[in-house]
PDB file of C-alpha atoms and ligand atoms in Angstrom:
ATOM      1  CA  MET A1440     -15.682  -1.141   4.575  1.00 54.00           C
ATOM      2  CA  ALA A1441     -13.338   1.520   5.836  1.00 90.00           C
ATOM      3  CA  LEU A1442     -11.390  -0.886   8.007  1.00 93.00           C
ATOM      4  CA  GLY A1443     -10.270  -3.648   5.667  1.00 93.00           C
ATOM      5  CA  GLY A1444     -10.908  -7.354   6.179  1.00 94.00           C
ATOM      6  CA  ILE A1445      -8.592 -10.314   5.742  1.00 95.00           C
ATOM      7  CA  VAL A1446      -6.422 -10.532   2.613  1.00 96.00           C
ATOM      8  CA  ILE A1447      -3.995 -13.429   2.692  1.00 95.00           C
ATOM      9  CA  GLY A1448      -0.594 -13.406   1.024  1.00 95.00           C
ATOM     10  CA  LYS A1449       2.122 -16.045   1.122  1.00 95.00           C
ATOM     11  CA  ARG A1450       4.086 -14.605   4.023  1.00 97.00           C
ATOM     12  CA  THR A1451       1.952 -11.680   5.113  1.00 98.00           C
ATOM     13  CA  THR A1452      -1.717 -11.096   5.909  1.00 98.00           C
ATOM     14  CA  LEU A1453      -3.647  -7.864   5.627  1.00 98.00           C
ATOM     15  CA  ARG A1454      -6.182  -7.662   8.436  1.00 98.00           C
ATOM     16  CA  THR A1455      -8.514  -5.289  10.238  1.00 97.00           C
ATOM     17  CA  PRO A1456      -6.576  -2.702  12.294  1.00 98.00           C
ATOM     18  CA  THR A1457      -7.154  -2.632  16.042  1.00 98.00           C
ATOM     19  CA  GLU A1458      -6.393  -0.162  18.841  1.00 98.00           C
ATOM     20  CA  ASP A1459      -3.481  -2.377  19.893  1.00 98.00           C
ATOM     21  CA  ASP A1460      -1.790  -1.499  16.577  1.00 98.00           C
ATOM     22  CA  LEU A1461      -1.797   2.234  17.245  1.00 98.00           C
ATOM     23  CA  PRO A1462       1.431   2.586  19.294  1.00 98.00           C
ATOM     24  CA  SER A1463       3.329   0.977  16.402  1.00 98.00           C
ATOM     25  CA  TYR A1464       1.585   3.251  13.875  1.00 98.00           C
ATOM     26  CA  SER A1465       2.695   6.246  15.921  1.00 98.00           C
ATOM     27  CA  ARG A1466       6.267   4.949  16.088  1.00 98.00           C
ATOM     28  CA  TRP A1467       6.443   4.453  12.306  1.00 98.00           C
ATOM     29  CA  MET A1468       5.098   7.924  11.609  1.00 98.00           C
ATOM     30  CA  ALA A1469       7.872   9.383  13.792  1.00 98.00           C
ATOM     31  CA  ASP A1470      10.578   7.273  12.149  1.00 98.00           C
ATOM     32  CA  MET A1471      12.817   9.349   9.895  1.00 95.00           C
ATOM     33  CA  ARG A1472      13.413   6.386   7.578  1.00 96.00           C
ATOM     34  CA  VAL A1473       9.679   6.310   6.820  1.00 97.00           C
ATOM     35  CA  ARG A1474       9.308  10.097   6.654  1.00 94.00           C
ATOM     36  CA  ARG A1475      12.151  10.384   4.214  1.00 92.00           C
ATOM     37  CA  ALA A1476      10.621   7.804   1.883  1.00 93.00           C
ATOM     38  CA  ALA A1477       6.976   8.828   1.836  1.00 93.00           C
ATOM     39  CA  GLY A1478       4.233  10.958   3.322  1.00 91.00           C
ATOM     40  CA  VAL A1479       2.895   9.807   6.707  1.00 95.00           C
ATOM     41  CA  TRP A1480      -0.739   8.898   7.336  1.00 96.00           C
ATOM     42  CA  HIS A1481      -0.870  11.158  10.410  1.00 97.00           C
ATOM     43  CA  GLN A1482       1.697  12.903  12.557  1.00 97.00           C
ATOM     44  CA  PRO A1483       2.861  11.112  15.744  1.00 96.00           C
ATOM     45  CA  ALA A1484       0.467  11.820  18.628  1.00 96.00           C
ATOM     46  CA  MET A1485      -0.804  10.756  22.053  1.00 96.00           C
ATOM     47  CA  PRO A1486      -2.690   7.429  22.276  1.00 97.00           C
ATOM     48  CA  ALA A1487      -6.086   9.151  22.714  1.00 98.00           C
ATOM     49  CA  THR A1488      -5.573  11.056  19.465  1.00 98.00           C
ATOM     50  CA  TRP A1489      -4.724   7.856  17.609  1.00 98.00           C
ATOM     51  CA  LYS A1490      -7.885   6.216  18.947  1.00 98.00           C
ATOM     52  CA  GLU A1491      -9.899   9.124  17.563  1.00 98.00           C
ATOM     53  CA  ARG A1492      -8.186   8.748  14.202  1.00 98.00           C
ATOM     54  CA  LEU A1493      -9.012   5.051  14.062  1.00 98.00           C
ATOM     55  CA  LYS A1494     -12.663   5.848  14.839  1.00 97.00           C
ATOM     56  CA  GLU A1495     -12.707   8.456  12.067  1.00 97.00           C
ATOM     57  CA  GLN A1496     -11.082   6.001   9.666  1.00 97.00           C
ATOM     58  CA  ALA A1497     -13.783   3.423  10.487  1.00 97.00           C
ATOM     59  CA  LYS A1498     -16.392   5.962   9.305  1.00 96.00           C
ATOM     60  CA  GLU A1499     -14.535   6.772   6.068  1.00 94.00           C
ATOM     61  CA  GLN A1500     -16.636   6.185   2.989  1.00 90.00           C
ATOM     62  CA  ARG A1501     -13.954   5.689   0.392  1.00 90.00           C
ATOM     63  CA  ALA A1502     -10.587   4.945   1.981  1.00 95.00           C
ATOM     64  CA  VAL A1503      -9.793   1.535   3.466  1.00 97.00           C
ATOM     65  CA  LEU A1504      -7.109   0.848   6.066  1.00 98.00           C
ATOM     66  CA  TRP A1505      -5.453  -2.511   6.746  1.00 98.00           C
ATOM     67  CA  SER A1506      -2.750  -3.615   9.154  1.00 98.00           C
ATOM     68  CA  ILE A1507      -0.111  -5.965   7.756  1.00 98.00           C
ATOM     69  CA  GLU A1508       1.110  -8.846   9.876  1.00 98.00           C
ATOM     70  CA  THR A1509       3.391 -11.821   9.548  1.00 98.00           C
ATOM     71  CA  GLU A1510       3.192 -14.832  11.858  1.00 97.00           C
ATOM     72  CA  GLY A1511       0.842 -12.898  14.121  1.00 96.00           C
ATOM     73  CA  ARG A1512       3.185  -9.886  14.436  1.00 98.00           C
ATOM     74  CA  LEU A1513       2.182  -6.431  13.234  1.00 98.00           C
ATOM     75  CA  ILE A1514       4.655  -5.194  10.609  1.00 98.00           C
ATOM     76  CA  GLY A1515       2.913  -2.517   8.591  1.00 98.00           C
ATOM     77  CA  LEU A1516      -0.159  -0.738   7.285  1.00 98.00           C
ATOM     78  CA  VAL A1517      -1.829  -0.010   3.963  1.00 98.00           C
ATOM     79  CA  ARG A1518      -4.378   2.669   3.136  1.00 98.00           C
ATOM     80  CA  ALA A1519      -6.079   2.920  -0.246  1.00 97.00           C
ATOM     81  CA  ARG A1520      -8.946   4.830  -1.793  1.00 96.00           C
ATOM     82  CA  LEU A1521     -11.360   2.613  -3.654  1.00 95.00           C
ATOM     83  CA  GLY A1522     -14.093   3.783  -5.945  1.00 87.00           C
ATOM     84  CA  SER A1523     -15.198   5.165  -9.233  1.00 77.00           C
ATOM     85  CA  LEU A1524     -15.923   8.852  -8.929  1.00 69.00           C
ATOM     86  CA  GLU A1525     -14.610   9.397 -12.422  1.00 76.00           C
ATOM     87  CA  GLY A1526     -14.335   6.498 -14.822  1.00 83.00           C
ATOM     88  CA  PRO A1527     -14.216   2.787 -14.076  1.00 90.00           C
ATOM     89  CA  PRO A1528     -13.690   1.437 -10.542  1.00 95.00           C
ATOM     90  CA  ALA A1529     -10.120   1.994  -9.433  1.00 96.00           C
ATOM     91  CA  ALA A1530      -7.802   1.976  -6.425  1.00 97.00           C
ATOM     92  CA  HIS A1531      -5.469   4.743  -5.371  1.00 96.00           C
ATOM     93  CA  LEU A1532      -2.788   3.706  -2.913  1.00 97.00           C
ATOM     94  CA  GLN A1533      -2.174   6.358  -0.302  1.00 97.00           C
ATOM     95  CA  HIS A1534       0.042   4.734   2.303  1.00 98.00           C
ATOM     96  CA  PHE A1535       2.003   1.535   2.204  1.00 98.00           C
ATOM     97  CA  ILE A1536       4.341   1.238   5.160  1.00 98.00           C
ATOM     98  CA  VAL A1537       6.415  -1.678   6.418  1.00 98.00           C
ATOM     99  CA  ASP A1538       8.077  -1.326   9.845  1.00 98.00           C
ATOM    100  CA  PRO A1539      11.596  -0.019   9.033  1.00 98.00           C
ATOM    101  CA  ASP A1540      13.130  -2.667  11.311  1.00 98.00           C
ATOM    102  CA  GLN A1541      11.602  -5.270   8.976  1.00 98.00           C
ATOM    103  CA  TRP A1542      12.631  -3.794   5.632  1.00 98.00           C
ATOM    104  CA  ARG A1543      14.305  -5.855   2.932  1.00 98.00           C
ATOM    105  CA  LYS A1544      12.882  -9.177   4.066  1.00 98.00           C
ATOM    106  CA  GLY A1545      10.395  -9.459   1.219  1.00 98.00           C
ATOM    107  CA  TYR A1546       7.342  -8.488   3.272  1.00 98.00           C
ATOM    108  CA  GLY A1547       6.612  -5.389   1.188  1.00 98.00           C
ATOM    109  CA  LEU A1548       6.465  -7.261  -2.108  1.00 97.00           C
ATOM    110  CA  ASP A1549       4.402 -10.066  -0.600  1.00 97.00           C
ATOM    111  CA  ALA A1550       1.842  -7.718   0.957  1.00 98.00           C
ATOM    112  CA  ALA A1551       1.665  -5.635  -2.227  1.00 98.00           C
ATOM    113  CA  LEU A1552       0.977  -8.726  -4.327  1.00 96.00           C
ATOM    114  CA  ALA A1553      -1.771  -9.878  -1.974  1.00 96.00           C
ATOM    115  CA  LEU A1554      -3.342  -6.419  -1.996  1.00 97.00           C
ATOM    116  CA  HIS A1555      -3.347  -6.201  -5.787  1.00 97.00           C
ATOM    117  CA  ARG A1556      -4.812  -9.681  -6.136  1.00 94.00           C
ATOM    118  CA  TYR A1557      -7.603  -8.398  -3.966  1.00 95.00           C
ATOM    119  CA  PHE A1558      -7.989  -5.230  -6.078  1.00 96.00           C
ATOM    120  CA  PHE A1559      -7.986  -6.923  -9.462  1.00 94.00           C
ATOM    121  CA  ASP A1560      -9.012 -10.548  -8.999  1.00 91.00           C
ATOM    122  CA  TYR A1561     -11.542 -10.107  -6.224  1.00 91.00           C
ATOM    123  CA  LEU A1562     -12.886  -6.543  -6.414  1.00 93.00           C
ATOM    124  CA  ASP A1563     -12.537  -6.567 -10.208  1.00 93.00           C
ATOM    125  CA  LEU A1564     -11.097  -3.046 -10.334  1.00 96.00           C
ATOM    126  CA  LYS A1565      -9.886  -1.692 -13.665  1.00 96.00           C
ATOM    127  CA  ARG A1566      -6.919   0.367 -12.573  1.00 96.00           C
ATOM    128  CA  SER A1567      -4.643   1.139  -9.653  1.00 97.00           C
ATOM    129  CA  GLY A1568      -2.403   4.139  -9.164  1.00 97.00           C
ATOM    130  CA  PHE A1569      -0.110   5.879  -6.726  1.00 96.00           C
ATOM    131  CA  GLU A1570       2.631   8.486  -6.454  1.00 96.00           C
ATOM    132  CA  LEU A1571       6.125   8.054  -5.118  1.00 95.00           C
ATOM    133  CA  ARG A1572       9.334  10.004  -4.703  1.00 95.00           C
ATOM    134  CA  ALA A1573      11.744   9.218  -7.485  1.00 94.00           C
ATOM    135  CA  ASP A1574      14.502   8.091  -5.106  1.00 93.00           C
ATOM    136  CA  ASN A1575      12.264   5.546  -3.334  1.00 96.00           C
ATOM    137  CA  VAL A1576      14.123   2.533  -4.727  1.00 96.00           C
ATOM    138  CA  ALA A1577      12.244  -0.111  -2.742  1.00 97.00           C
ATOM    139  CA  ALA A1578       8.755   1.099  -3.655  1.00 98.00           C
ATOM    140  CA  LEU A1579       9.775   1.598  -7.276  1.00 97.00           C
ATOM    141  CA  ARG A1580      11.147  -1.921  -7.420  1.00 97.00           C
ATOM    142  CA  ILE A1581       7.903  -3.369  -6.036  1.00 98.00           C
ATOM    143  CA  ALA A1582       5.815  -1.259  -8.422  1.00 98.00           C
ATOM    144  CA  GLU A1583       7.827  -2.442 -11.436  1.00 96.00           C
ATOM    145  CA  ARG A1584       7.601  -6.064 -10.358  1.00 96.00           C
ATOM    146  CA  LEU A1585       3.827  -5.778 -10.065  1.00 96.00           C
ATOM    147  CA  GLY A1586       3.426  -4.143 -13.488  1.00 96.00           C
ATOM    148  CA  TYR A1587       3.039  -0.418 -12.795  1.00 98.00           C
ATOM    149  CA  THR A1588       4.300   2.070 -15.341  1.00 97.00           C
ATOM    150  CA  GLU A1589       5.131   5.746 -15.050  1.00 97.00           C
ATOM    151  CA  PHE A1590       2.610   8.030 -16.725  1.00 94.00           C
ATOM    152  CA  GLY A1591       3.555  11.384 -15.302  1.00 93.00           C
ATOM    153  CA  ARG A1592       6.229  13.159 -13.324  1.00 95.00           C
ATOM    154  CA  GLY A1593       6.287  16.176 -11.090  1.00 86.00           C
ATOM    155  CA  HIS A1594       9.674  17.825 -11.410  1.00 91.00           C
ATOM    156  CA  GLN A1595      11.643  18.624  -8.256  1.00 87.00           C
ATOM    157  CA  VAL A1596       8.734  18.270  -5.882  1.00 86.00           C
ATOM    158  CA  HIS A1597      10.489  17.097  -2.698  1.00 84.00           C
ATOM    159  CA  TYR A1598      13.464  18.838  -1.112  1.00 83.00           C
ATOM    160  CA  ARG A1599      16.016  17.170   1.141  1.00 80.00           C
ATOM    161  CA  ASP A1600      19.753  16.816   1.609  1.00 79.00           C
ATOM    162  CA  GLY A1601      20.263  20.044  -0.278  1.00 85.00           C
ATOM    163  CA  ALA A1602      18.565  18.895  -3.472  1.00 87.00           C
ATOM    164  CA  TYR A1603      15.168  18.258  -5.017  1.00 92.00           C
ATOM    165  CA  VAL A1604      13.761  14.932  -6.152  1.00 93.00           C
ATOM    166  CA  ASP A1605      10.937  14.304  -8.600  1.00 94.00           C
ATOM    167  CA  GLU A1606       7.580  12.779  -7.844  1.00 95.00           C
ATOM    168  CA  VAL A1607       6.628   9.862 -10.089  1.00 97.00           C
ATOM    169  CA  TRP A1608       3.018   9.028 -10.949  1.00 97.00           C
ATOM    170  CA  LEU A1609       2.423   5.359 -11.603  1.00 98.00           C
ATOM    171  CA  VAL A1610      -0.537   3.428 -12.894  1.00 97.00           C
ATOM    172  CA  MET A1611      -1.358  -0.186 -13.610  1.00 97.00           C
ATOM    173  CA  GLN A1612      -4.266  -1.056 -15.849  1.00 96.00           C
ATOM    174  CA  ARG A1613      -6.180  -4.229 -15.351  1.00 95.00           C
ATOM    175  CA  GLU A1614      -4.762  -5.657 -18.608  1.00 95.00           C
ATOM    176  CA  ALA A1615      -1.193  -5.270 -17.375  1.00 95.00           C
ATOM    177  CA  TRP A1616      -2.058  -7.096 -14.176  1.00 95.00           C
ATOM    178  CA  ASP A1617      -3.800  -9.925 -16.038  1.00 93.00           C
ATOM    179  CA  GLU A1618      -0.937 -10.291 -18.452  1.00 93.00           C
ATOM    180  CA  ARG A1619       1.590 -10.651 -15.693  1.00 92.00           C
ATOM    181  CA  TRP A1620      -0.322 -12.331 -12.897  1.00 90.00           C
ATOM    182  CA  ALA A1621      -3.682 -13.730 -13.964  1.00 78.00           C
ATOM    183  CA  GLU A1622      -2.568 -17.218 -14.814  1.00 69.00           C
ATOM    184  CA  LYS A1623      -0.206 -17.747 -11.925  1.00 65.00           C
ATOM    185  CA  GLU A1624      -0.531 -17.522  -8.201  1.00 59.00           C
ATOM    186  CA  ARG A1625      -4.169 -16.616  -8.514  1.00 58.00           C
ATOM    187  CA  GLU A1626      -5.733 -16.305  -5.076  1.00 58.00           C
ATOM    188  CA  TYR A1627      -9.249 -15.425  -6.173  1.00 59.00           C
ATOM    189  CA  LEU A1628     -11.145 -16.659  -9.198  1.00 58.00           C
ATOM    190  CA  PRO A1629     -12.174 -13.996 -11.678  1.00 59.00           C
ATOM    191  CA  LEU A1630     -15.772 -12.943 -11.121  1.00 58.00           C
ATOM    192  CA  GLY A1631     -18.251 -15.030 -13.031  1.00 55.00           C
ATOM    193  CA  LYS A1632     -15.899 -17.967 -13.611  1.00 56.00           C
ATOM    194  CA  ALA A1633     -16.791 -21.285 -12.063  1.00 53.00           C
ATOM    195  CA  PRO A1634     -14.154 -23.078  -9.985  1.00 55.00           C
ATOM    196  CA  ARG A1635     -12.152 -25.568 -11.974  1.00 52.00           C
TER     197      ARG A1635
HETATM  198  C1  COA B   6       8.424   0.451   0.276  1.00 76.15           C
HETATM  199  C2  COA B   6       8.426  -0.539   1.444  1.00 76.15           C
HETATM  200  C3  COA B   6       6.991  -0.859   1.843  1.00 76.15           C
HETATM  201  C4  COA B   6       9.130  -1.830   0.974  1.00 76.15           C
HETATM  202  O1  COA B   6       9.076  -2.774   2.014  1.00 76.15           O
HETATM  203  P1  COA B   6      10.110  -3.965   2.160  1.00 76.15           P
HETATM  204  O2  COA B   6       9.479  -4.993   3.043  1.00 76.15           O
HETATM  205  O3  COA B   6      11.441  -3.474   2.551  1.00 76.15           O
HETATM  206  O4  COA B   6      10.181  -4.512   0.652  1.00 76.15           O
HETATM  207  P2  COA B   6      10.838  -5.865   0.128  1.00 76.15           P
HETATM  208  O5  COA B   6      11.745  -6.465   1.171  1.00 76.15           O
HETATM  209  O6  COA B   6       9.729  -6.716  -0.406  1.00 76.15           O
HETATM  210  O7  COA B   6      11.747  -5.344  -1.068  1.00 76.15           O
HETATM  211  C5  COA B   6      11.190  -5.039  -2.318  1.00 76.15           C
HETATM  212  C6  COA B   6      12.292  -4.887  -3.353  1.00 76.15           C
HETATM  213  O8  COA B   6      12.975  -3.639  -3.170  1.00 76.15           O
HETATM  214  C7  COA B   6      14.356  -3.872  -2.975  1.00 76.15           C
HETATM  215  N1  COA B   6      14.813  -2.938  -1.963  1.00 76.15           N
HETATM  216  C8  COA B   6      14.270  -2.739  -0.747  1.00 76.15           C
HETATM  217  N2  COA B   6      14.928  -1.750  -0.117  1.00 76.15           N
HETATM  218  C9  COA B   6      15.891  -1.330  -0.963  1.00 76.15           C
HETATM  219  C10 COA B   6      16.913  -0.347  -0.895  1.00 76.15           C
HETATM  220  N3  COA B   6      17.040   0.427   0.169  1.00 76.15           N
HETATM  221  N4  COA B   6      17.744  -0.208  -1.929  1.00 76.15           N
HETATM  222  C11 COA B   6      17.609  -0.981  -3.031  1.00 76.15           C
HETATM  223  N5  COA B   6      16.656  -1.923  -3.166  1.00 76.15           N
HETATM  224  C12 COA B   6      15.831  -2.102  -2.141  1.00 76.15           C
HETATM  225  C13 COA B   6      14.445  -5.298  -2.491  1.00 76.15           C
HETATM  226  O9  COA B   6      15.711  -5.857  -2.762  1.00 76.15           O
HETATM  227  C14 COA B   6      13.341  -5.954  -3.282  1.00 76.15           C
HETATM  228  O10 COA B   6      13.757  -6.174  -4.599  1.00 76.15           O
HETATM  229  P3  COA B   6      13.977  -7.674  -5.121  1.00 76.15           P
HETATM  230  O11 COA B   6      12.653  -8.351  -4.944  1.00 76.15           O
HETATM  231  O12 COA B   6      14.381  -7.485  -6.524  1.00 76.15           O
HETATM  232  O13 COA B   6      15.022  -8.257  -4.244  1.00 76.15           O
HETATM  233  C15 COA B   6       9.210   0.009   2.656  1.00 76.15           C
HETATM  234  O14 COA B   6      10.487   0.363   2.226  1.00 76.15           O
HETATM  235  C16 COA B   6       8.536   1.180   3.326  1.00 76.15           C
HETATM  236  O15 COA B   6       7.731   1.020   4.235  1.00 76.15           O
HETATM  237  N6  COA B   6       8.920   2.451   2.941  1.00 76.15           N
HETATM  238  C17 COA B   6       8.347   3.642   3.526  1.00 76.15           C
HETATM  239  C18 COA B   6       6.966   3.947   2.990  1.00 76.15           C
HETATM  240  C19 COA B   6       6.943   3.974   1.476  1.00 76.15           C
HETATM  241  O16 COA B   6       7.853   4.445   0.846  1.00 76.15           O
HETATM  242  N7  COA B   6       5.868   3.452   0.868  1.00 76.15           N
HETATM  243  C20 COA B   6       5.726   3.371  -0.570  1.00 76.15           C
HETATM  244  C21 COA B   6       5.157   4.583  -1.184  1.00 76.15           C
HETATM  245  S1  COA B   6       3.413   4.721  -0.826  1.00 76.15           S
END
């Protein structure tokens, strides 16, 4: 459960992370383009430390980690909390990282769509949420395309380049997903519906 299985998108696939992925993870976490945009999963570290982290992640009860690949090449990772501690079953996205050398090729949107199909159409979750820095144009664009809306804002939370930026809290309810995506490009049948 804590290392995700296969989720297939059009151009990208989410798959179980392996030890071979860890040097790339470490490189992304050190990359200032990533660090500027979002919080890192862990700080860069020696290979042995990363192996420990992967073992710990495999034991995690609530958070699931996937690697993202395209045409057999590793290009990113996703980590999400899944569960229903309070209220209906929901996902909370914690890390969504595409290799900075592969940005702006459409991989982020494709992987995000596949992941949310899995959340809503397959796992039947009721809600998904995450936070982002207000100047994270790419992530905001993907979130809006998917159907997220802002429901809260932390003012002047992150400081860089001599100024503060806000943190935006986004949520997508199941209904918003269904309205936008249910009848097209459906990868998984809704639970309880027979195949047509
Ligand atoms: C957010 C992230 C995953 C997007 O990955 P990506 O593969 O570059 O995304 P895409 O190529 O699918 O682009 C998505 C949209 O954002 C737009 N976009 C991407 N980078 C942009 C930029 N720097 N400026 C303006 N628009 C940008 C794209 O044009 C596209 O919009 P479109 O579909 O209308 O053309 C990637 O930038 C990343 O890893 N960032 C660091 C981690 C992070 O911020 N994660 C999200 C918060 S958890």
